[in-house]
Coordinates of C-alpha atoms and ligand atoms in Angstrom, one line a residue:
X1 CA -1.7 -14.5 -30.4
X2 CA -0.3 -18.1 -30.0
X3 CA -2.8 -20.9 -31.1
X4 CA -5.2 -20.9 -28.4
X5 CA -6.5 -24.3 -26.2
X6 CA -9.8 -25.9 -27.2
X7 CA -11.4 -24.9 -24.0
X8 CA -10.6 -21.3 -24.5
X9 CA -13.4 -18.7 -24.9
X10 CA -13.3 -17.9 -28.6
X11 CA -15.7 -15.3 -30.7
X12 CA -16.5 -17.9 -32.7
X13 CA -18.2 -20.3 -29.8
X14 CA -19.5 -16.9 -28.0
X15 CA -22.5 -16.9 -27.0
X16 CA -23.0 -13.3 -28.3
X17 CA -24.7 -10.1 -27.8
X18 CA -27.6 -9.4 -26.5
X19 CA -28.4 -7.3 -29.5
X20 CA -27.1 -9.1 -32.3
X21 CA -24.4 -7.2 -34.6
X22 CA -22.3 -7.8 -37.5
X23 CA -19.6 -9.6 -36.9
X24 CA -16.7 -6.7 -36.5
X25 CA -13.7 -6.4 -39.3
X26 CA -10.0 -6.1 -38.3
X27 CA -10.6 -7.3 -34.9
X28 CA -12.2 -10.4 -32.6
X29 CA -15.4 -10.1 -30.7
X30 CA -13.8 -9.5 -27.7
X31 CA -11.1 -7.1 -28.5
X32 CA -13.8 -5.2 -29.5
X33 CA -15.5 -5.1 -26.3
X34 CA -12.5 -3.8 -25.0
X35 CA -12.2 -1.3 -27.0
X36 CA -15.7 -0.3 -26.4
X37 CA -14.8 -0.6 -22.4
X38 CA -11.6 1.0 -22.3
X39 CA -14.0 4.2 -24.6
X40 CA -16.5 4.7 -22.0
X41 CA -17.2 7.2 -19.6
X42 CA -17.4 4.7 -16.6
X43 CA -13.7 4.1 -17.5
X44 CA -12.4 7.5 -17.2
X45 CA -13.9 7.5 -14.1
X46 CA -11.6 4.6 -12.6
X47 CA -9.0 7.2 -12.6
X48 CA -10.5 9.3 -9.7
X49 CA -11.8 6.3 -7.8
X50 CA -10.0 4.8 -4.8
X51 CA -10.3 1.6 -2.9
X52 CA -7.9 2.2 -0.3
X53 CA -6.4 5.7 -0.4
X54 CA -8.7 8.5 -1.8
X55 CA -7.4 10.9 -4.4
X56 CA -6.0 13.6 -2.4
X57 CA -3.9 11.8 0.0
X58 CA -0.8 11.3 -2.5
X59 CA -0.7 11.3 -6.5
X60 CA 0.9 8.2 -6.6
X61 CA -1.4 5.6 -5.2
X62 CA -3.0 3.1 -6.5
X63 CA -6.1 4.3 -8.3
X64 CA -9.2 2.1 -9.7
X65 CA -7.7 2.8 -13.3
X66 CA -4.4 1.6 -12.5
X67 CA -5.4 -1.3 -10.5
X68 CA -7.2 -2.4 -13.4
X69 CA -4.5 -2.0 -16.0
X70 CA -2.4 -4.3 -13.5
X71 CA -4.6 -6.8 -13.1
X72 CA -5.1 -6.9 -17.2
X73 CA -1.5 -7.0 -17.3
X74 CA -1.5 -9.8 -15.0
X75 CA -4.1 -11.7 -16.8
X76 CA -2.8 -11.4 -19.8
X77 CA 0.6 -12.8 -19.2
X78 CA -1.0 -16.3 -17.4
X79 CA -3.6 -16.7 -20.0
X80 CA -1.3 -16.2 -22.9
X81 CA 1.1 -19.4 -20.8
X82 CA -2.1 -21.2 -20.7
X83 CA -3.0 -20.7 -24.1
X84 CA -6.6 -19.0 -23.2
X85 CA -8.4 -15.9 -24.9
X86 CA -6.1 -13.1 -23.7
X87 CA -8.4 -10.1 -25.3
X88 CA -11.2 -11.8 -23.7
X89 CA -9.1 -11.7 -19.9
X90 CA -8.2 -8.0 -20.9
X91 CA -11.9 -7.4 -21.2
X92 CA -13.4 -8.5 -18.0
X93 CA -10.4 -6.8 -16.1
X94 CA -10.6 -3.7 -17.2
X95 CA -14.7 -3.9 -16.6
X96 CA -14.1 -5.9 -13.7
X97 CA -14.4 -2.3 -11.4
X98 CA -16.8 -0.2 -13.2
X99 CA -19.8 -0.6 -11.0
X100 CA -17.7 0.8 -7.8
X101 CA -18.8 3.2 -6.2
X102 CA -16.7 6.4 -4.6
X103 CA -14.3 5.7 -1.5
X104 CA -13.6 1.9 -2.5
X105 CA -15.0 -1.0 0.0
X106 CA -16.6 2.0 2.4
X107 CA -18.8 3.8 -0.3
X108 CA -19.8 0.1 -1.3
X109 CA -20.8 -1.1 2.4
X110 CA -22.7 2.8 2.6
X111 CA -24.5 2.5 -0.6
X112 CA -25.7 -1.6 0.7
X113 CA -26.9 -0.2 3.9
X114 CA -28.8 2.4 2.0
X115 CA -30.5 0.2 -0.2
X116 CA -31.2 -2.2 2.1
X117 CA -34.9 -2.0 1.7
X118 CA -34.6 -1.5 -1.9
X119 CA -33.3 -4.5 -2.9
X120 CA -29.4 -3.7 -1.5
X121 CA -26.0 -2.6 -4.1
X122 CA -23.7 -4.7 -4.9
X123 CA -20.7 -3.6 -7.1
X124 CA -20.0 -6.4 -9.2
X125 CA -23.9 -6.2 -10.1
X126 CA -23.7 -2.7 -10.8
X127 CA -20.7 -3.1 -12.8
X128 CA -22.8 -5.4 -15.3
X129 CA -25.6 -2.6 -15.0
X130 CA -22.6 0.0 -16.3
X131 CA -22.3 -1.8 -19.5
X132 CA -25.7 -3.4 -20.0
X133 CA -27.6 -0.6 -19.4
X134 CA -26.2 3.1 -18.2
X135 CA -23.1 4.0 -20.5
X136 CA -25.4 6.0 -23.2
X137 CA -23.3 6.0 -26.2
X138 CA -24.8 4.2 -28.8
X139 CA -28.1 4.6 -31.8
X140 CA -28.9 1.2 -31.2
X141 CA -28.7 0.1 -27.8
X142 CA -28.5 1.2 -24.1
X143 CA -25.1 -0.2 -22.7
X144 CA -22.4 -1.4 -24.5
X145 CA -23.7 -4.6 -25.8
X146 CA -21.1 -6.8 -24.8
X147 CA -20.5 -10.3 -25.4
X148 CA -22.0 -12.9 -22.7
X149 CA -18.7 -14.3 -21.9
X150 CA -17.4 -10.6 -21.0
X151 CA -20.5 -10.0 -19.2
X152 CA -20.2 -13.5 -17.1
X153 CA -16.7 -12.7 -16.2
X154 CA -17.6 -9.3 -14.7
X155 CA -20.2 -10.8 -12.5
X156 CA -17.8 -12.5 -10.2
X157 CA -20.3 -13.0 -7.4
X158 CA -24.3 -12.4 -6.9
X159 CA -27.2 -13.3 -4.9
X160 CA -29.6 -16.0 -5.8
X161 CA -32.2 -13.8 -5.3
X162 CA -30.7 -11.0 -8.2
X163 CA -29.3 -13.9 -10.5
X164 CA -33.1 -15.5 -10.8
X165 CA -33.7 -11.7 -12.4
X166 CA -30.7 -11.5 -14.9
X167 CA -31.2 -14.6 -17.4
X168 CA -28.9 -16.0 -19.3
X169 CA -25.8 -14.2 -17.1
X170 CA -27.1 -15.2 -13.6
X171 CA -28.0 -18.6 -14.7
X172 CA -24.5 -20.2 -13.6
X173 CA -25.3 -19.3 -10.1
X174 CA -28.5 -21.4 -10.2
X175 CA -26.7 -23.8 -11.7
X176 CA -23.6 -23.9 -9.6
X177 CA -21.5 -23.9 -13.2
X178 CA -18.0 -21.7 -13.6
X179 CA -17.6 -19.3 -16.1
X180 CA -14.5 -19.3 -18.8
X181 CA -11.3 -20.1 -17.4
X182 CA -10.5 -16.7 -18.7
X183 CA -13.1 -15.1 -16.1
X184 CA -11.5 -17.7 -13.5
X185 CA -8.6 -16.3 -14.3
X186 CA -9.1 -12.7 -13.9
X187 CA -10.6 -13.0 -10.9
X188 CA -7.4 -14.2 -9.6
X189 CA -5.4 -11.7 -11.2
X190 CA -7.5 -9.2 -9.4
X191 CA -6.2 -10.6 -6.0
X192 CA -2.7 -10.9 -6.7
X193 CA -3.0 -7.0 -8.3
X194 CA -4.4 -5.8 -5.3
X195 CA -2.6 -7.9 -2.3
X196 CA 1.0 -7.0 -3.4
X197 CA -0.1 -3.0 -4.7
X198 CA -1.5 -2.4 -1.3
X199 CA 1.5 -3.6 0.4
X200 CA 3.5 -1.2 -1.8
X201 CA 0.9 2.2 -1.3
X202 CA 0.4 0.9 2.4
X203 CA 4.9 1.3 2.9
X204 CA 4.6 4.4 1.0
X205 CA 1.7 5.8 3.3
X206 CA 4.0 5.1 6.3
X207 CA 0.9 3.5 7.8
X208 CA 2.8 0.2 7.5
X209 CA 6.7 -0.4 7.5
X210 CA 9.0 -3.1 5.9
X211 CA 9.6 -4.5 9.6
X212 CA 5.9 -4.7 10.2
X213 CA 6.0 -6.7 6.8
X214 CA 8.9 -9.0 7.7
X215 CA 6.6 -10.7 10.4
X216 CA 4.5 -11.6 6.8
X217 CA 6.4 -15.3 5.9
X218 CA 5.9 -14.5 1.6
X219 CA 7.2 -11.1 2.2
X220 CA 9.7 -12.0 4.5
X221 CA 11.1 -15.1 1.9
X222 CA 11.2 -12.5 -1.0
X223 CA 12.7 -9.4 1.2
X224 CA 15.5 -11.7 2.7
X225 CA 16.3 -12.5 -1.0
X226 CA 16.8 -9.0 -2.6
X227 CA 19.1 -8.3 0.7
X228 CA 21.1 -11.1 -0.2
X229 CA 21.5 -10.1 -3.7
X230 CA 21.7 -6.5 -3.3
X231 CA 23.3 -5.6 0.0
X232 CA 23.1 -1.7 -0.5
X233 CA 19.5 -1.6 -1.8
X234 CA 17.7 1.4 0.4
X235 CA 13.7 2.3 0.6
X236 CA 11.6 2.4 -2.8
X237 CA 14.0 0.0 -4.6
X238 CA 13.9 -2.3 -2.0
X239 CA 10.6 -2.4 -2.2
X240 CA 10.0 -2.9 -5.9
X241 CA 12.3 -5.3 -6.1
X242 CA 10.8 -7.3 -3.2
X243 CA 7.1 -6.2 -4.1
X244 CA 7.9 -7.9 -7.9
X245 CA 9.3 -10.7 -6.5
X246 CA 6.1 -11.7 -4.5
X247 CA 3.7 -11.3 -7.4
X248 CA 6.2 -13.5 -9.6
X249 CA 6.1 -15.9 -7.4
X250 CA 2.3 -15.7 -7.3
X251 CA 1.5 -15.7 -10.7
X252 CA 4.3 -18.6 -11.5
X253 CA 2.2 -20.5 -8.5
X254 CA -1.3 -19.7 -10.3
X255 CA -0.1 -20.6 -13.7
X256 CA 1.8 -24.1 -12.9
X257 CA -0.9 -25.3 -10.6
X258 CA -3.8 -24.2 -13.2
X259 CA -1.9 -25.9 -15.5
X260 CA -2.0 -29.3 -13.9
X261 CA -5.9 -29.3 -12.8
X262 CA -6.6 -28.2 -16.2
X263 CA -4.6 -30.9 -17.8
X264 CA -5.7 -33.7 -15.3
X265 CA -9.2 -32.8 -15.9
X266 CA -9.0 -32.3 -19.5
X267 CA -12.0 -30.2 -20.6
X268 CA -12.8 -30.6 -24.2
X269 CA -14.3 -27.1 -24.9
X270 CA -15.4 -24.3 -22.7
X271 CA -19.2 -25.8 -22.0
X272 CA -17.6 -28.6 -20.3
X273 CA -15.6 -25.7 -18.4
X274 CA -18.8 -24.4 -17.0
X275 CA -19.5 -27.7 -16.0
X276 CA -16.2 -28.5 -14.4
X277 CA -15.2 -27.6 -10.8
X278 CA -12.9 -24.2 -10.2
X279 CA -9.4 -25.1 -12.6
X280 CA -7.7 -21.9 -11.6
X281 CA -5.9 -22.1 -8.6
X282 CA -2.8 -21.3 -6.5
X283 CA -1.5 -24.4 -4.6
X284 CA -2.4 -25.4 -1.0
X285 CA 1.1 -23.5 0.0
X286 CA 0.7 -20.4 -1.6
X287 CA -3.0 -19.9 -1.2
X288 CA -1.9 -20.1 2.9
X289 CA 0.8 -17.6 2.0
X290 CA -1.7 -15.6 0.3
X291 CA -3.8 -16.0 3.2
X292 CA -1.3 -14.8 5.4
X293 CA -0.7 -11.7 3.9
X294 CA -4.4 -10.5 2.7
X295 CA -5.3 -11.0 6.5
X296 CA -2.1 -8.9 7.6
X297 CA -3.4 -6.4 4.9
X298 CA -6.8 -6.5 6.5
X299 CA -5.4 -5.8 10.0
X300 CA -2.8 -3.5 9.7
X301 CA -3.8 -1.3 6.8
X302 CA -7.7 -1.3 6.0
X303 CA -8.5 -1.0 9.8
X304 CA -5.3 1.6 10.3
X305 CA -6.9 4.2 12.2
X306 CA -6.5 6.6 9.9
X307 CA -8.2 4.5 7.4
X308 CA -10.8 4.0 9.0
X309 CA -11.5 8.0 9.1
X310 CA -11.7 8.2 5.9
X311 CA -13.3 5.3 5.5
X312 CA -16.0 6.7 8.2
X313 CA -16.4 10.3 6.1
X314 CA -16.8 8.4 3.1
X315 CA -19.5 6.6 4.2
X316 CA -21.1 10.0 6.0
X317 CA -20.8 11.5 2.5
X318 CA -22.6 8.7 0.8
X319 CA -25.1 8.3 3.2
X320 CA -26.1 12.1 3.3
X321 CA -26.0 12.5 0.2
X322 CA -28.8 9.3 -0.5
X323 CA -31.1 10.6 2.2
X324 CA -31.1 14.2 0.6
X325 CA -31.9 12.8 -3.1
X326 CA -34.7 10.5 -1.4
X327 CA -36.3 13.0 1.1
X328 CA -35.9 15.4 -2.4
X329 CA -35.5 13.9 -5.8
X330 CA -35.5 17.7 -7.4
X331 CA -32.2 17.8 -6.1
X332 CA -31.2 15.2 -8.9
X333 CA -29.5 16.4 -12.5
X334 CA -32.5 15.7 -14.9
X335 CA -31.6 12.5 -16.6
X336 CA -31.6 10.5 -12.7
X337 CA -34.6 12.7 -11.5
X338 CA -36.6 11.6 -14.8
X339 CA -35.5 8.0 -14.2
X340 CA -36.1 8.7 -10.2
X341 CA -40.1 8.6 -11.1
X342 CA -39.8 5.2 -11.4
X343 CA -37.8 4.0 -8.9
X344 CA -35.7 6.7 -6.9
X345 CA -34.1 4.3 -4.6
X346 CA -32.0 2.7 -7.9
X347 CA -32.0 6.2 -9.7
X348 CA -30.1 7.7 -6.6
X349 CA -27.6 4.9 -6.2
X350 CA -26.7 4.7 -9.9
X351 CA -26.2 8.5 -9.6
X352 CA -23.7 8.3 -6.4
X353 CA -22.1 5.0 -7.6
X354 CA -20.8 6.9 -10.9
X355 CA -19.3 9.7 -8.8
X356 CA -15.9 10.0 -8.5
X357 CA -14.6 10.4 -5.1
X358 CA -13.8 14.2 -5.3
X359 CA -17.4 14.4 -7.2
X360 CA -18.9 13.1 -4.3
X361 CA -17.5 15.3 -1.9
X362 CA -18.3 18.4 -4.2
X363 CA -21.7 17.7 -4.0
X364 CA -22.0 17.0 -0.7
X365 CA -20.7 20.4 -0.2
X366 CA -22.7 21.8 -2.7
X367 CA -25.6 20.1 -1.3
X368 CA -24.9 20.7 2.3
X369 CA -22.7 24.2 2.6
X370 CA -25.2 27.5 3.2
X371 CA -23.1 29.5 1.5
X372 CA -22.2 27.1 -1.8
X373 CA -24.7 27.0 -4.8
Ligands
MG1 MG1 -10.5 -5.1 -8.4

């Protein structure tokens, strides 16, 4: 790793773990957390997880294992140009998902609606529940015990309301403070992974086509080039070769302009970084482009009719399945009914936000079908 900047996260500044360990040989403090990520069971999960398309429509979209491993590879590149903690970026994007629940946004916006009297769901929360508290692996501690600054950069967003009941890690939305520039950063890497590999599963879907796209002005720019350059260029190439274009240009835009905020604002160290406004950042032109295209995402593609079918069984799925575990907690495996006498509301949507899309519908049908056991 290149020598990194002063205001970089570093093991040694961390504020730690929440269950204090010895210090680990052969390795940082954060590369150990992803290595204790990238070992869990929430992990393997990611691979039959969807946000868009669900598993069984095509084998070669987009899942929430690859998205993940894109927007780490992202990361990683713009932090190691900007001289911050790349194991630490790798960390919080590939824990960034965890907490989702089955059928991406729709299972999420289900799951809130069930909870809505029981103090709601909200991924990003449950993704720090995934490794504070439900991966069971370890003697010595529920969770995974991850550093703070790991922990911080996973919970991108939350409520007032739930940060007053999460200490030290909800703190900075009291506070209005950042988190590392690392977290910053992967938070953008998230959007530029997701923005330009839905406009590449959305082509190959057929749901959207490339002159749908070319009314899109940073798809159009980037589309326009690789004809010029490459006259012959048909279908999937074409594509790809406009599709890594786009996110070039992105990350080039995110890296320059962080650069400049950070070095006109000059933190000394990463508590002054906290303190600082947001120094990640496209510029004013390419967030509009960026703009443009997430909302031609959001009307095309995520309200495509035959999304939104999917998305509406998704949602039936998690819906019936909450009201049968409430109205019947016995119907639970042992571990979520034991933890159901306590609070079945939370028990219930940890147990359906771990499923996996195809899990879910199994037990729906298992649940639901007379002539299934
Ligand atoms: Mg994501």
């Amino acid at each position: 790793m290149t020598e990194l900047a002063p205001y970089a996260a570093t093991s040694r500044a961390s504020r730690g773990r929440r269950i204090a360990e010895p210090a680990p040989e052969g390795r940082s403090e954060f590369q150990r957390d992803r290595d204790r990520i990238v070992h869990s069971t929430a992990f393997r999960r990611l691979e039959y997880k969807t946000q868009v398309f669900v598993n069984h429509e095509g084998d070669l979209f987009r899942t929430r294992l690859t998205h993940s491993i894109e927007v780490a590879q992202i990361a990683r590149s713009i932090a190691r140009n900007l001289a911050l903690n790349e194991d630490l970026v790798e960390s919080v994007a590939l824990a960034h998902d965890l907490g989702h629940t089955p059928f991406g946004h729709s299972g999420q916006d289900a799951l809130n609606e069930c909870m809505h009297e029981h103090g709601g769901f909200e991924h990003n929360l449950q993704s720090l529940r995934v490794v504070d508290l439900l991966e069971q692996r370890y003697g010595a501690f529920d969770g995974l015990n991850l550093c703070f600054e790991t922990r911080e950069g996973i919970l991108k967003h939350c409520s007032r309301t739930n940060a007053r009941k999460l200490g030290d890690v909800g703190e900075r939305f009291l506070l209005n403070h950042r988190p590392s520039l690392e977290a910053q950063l992967a938070n953008f890497a998230d959007e530029i992974a997701y923005n330009n590999h839905d406009v590449d599963d959305g082509l190959r879907s057929g749901l959207i086509t490339l002159d749908d796209l070319s009314a899109v002005p940073v798809f159009a720019v980037h589309l326009e080039q690789v004809r010029r350059e490459f006259p012959e260029l048909l279908d999937r190439r074409l594509i790809h070769e406009t599709v890594r274009r786009m996110i070039n240009r992105f990350v080039t835009d995110l890296t320059n302009e962080s650069r400049c905020l950070i070095s006109d604002y000059a933190p000394t160290d990463i508590e002054a970084v906290r303190r600082a406004p947001p120094l990640i950042s496209f510029s004013a032109e390419v967030k509009r482009l960026q703009q443009e295209l997430q909302s031609f995402l959001r009307g095309r593609l995520y309200r495509h009719y035959r999304v939104q079918r999917m998305a509406n069984k998704a949602k039936r799925v998690v819906r019936e399945l909450f009201s049968a575990f409430m109205e019947e907690t016995q119907l639970l495996p042992p571990d979520y009914r034991d933890r159901a006498k306590f609070d079945a509301p939370r028990a219930i949507a940890d147990y359906i936000a771990g499923m996996t899309d195809r899990y879910a519908i199994k037990e729906h049908r298992r649940i639901f079908a007379i002539d299934m056991f």
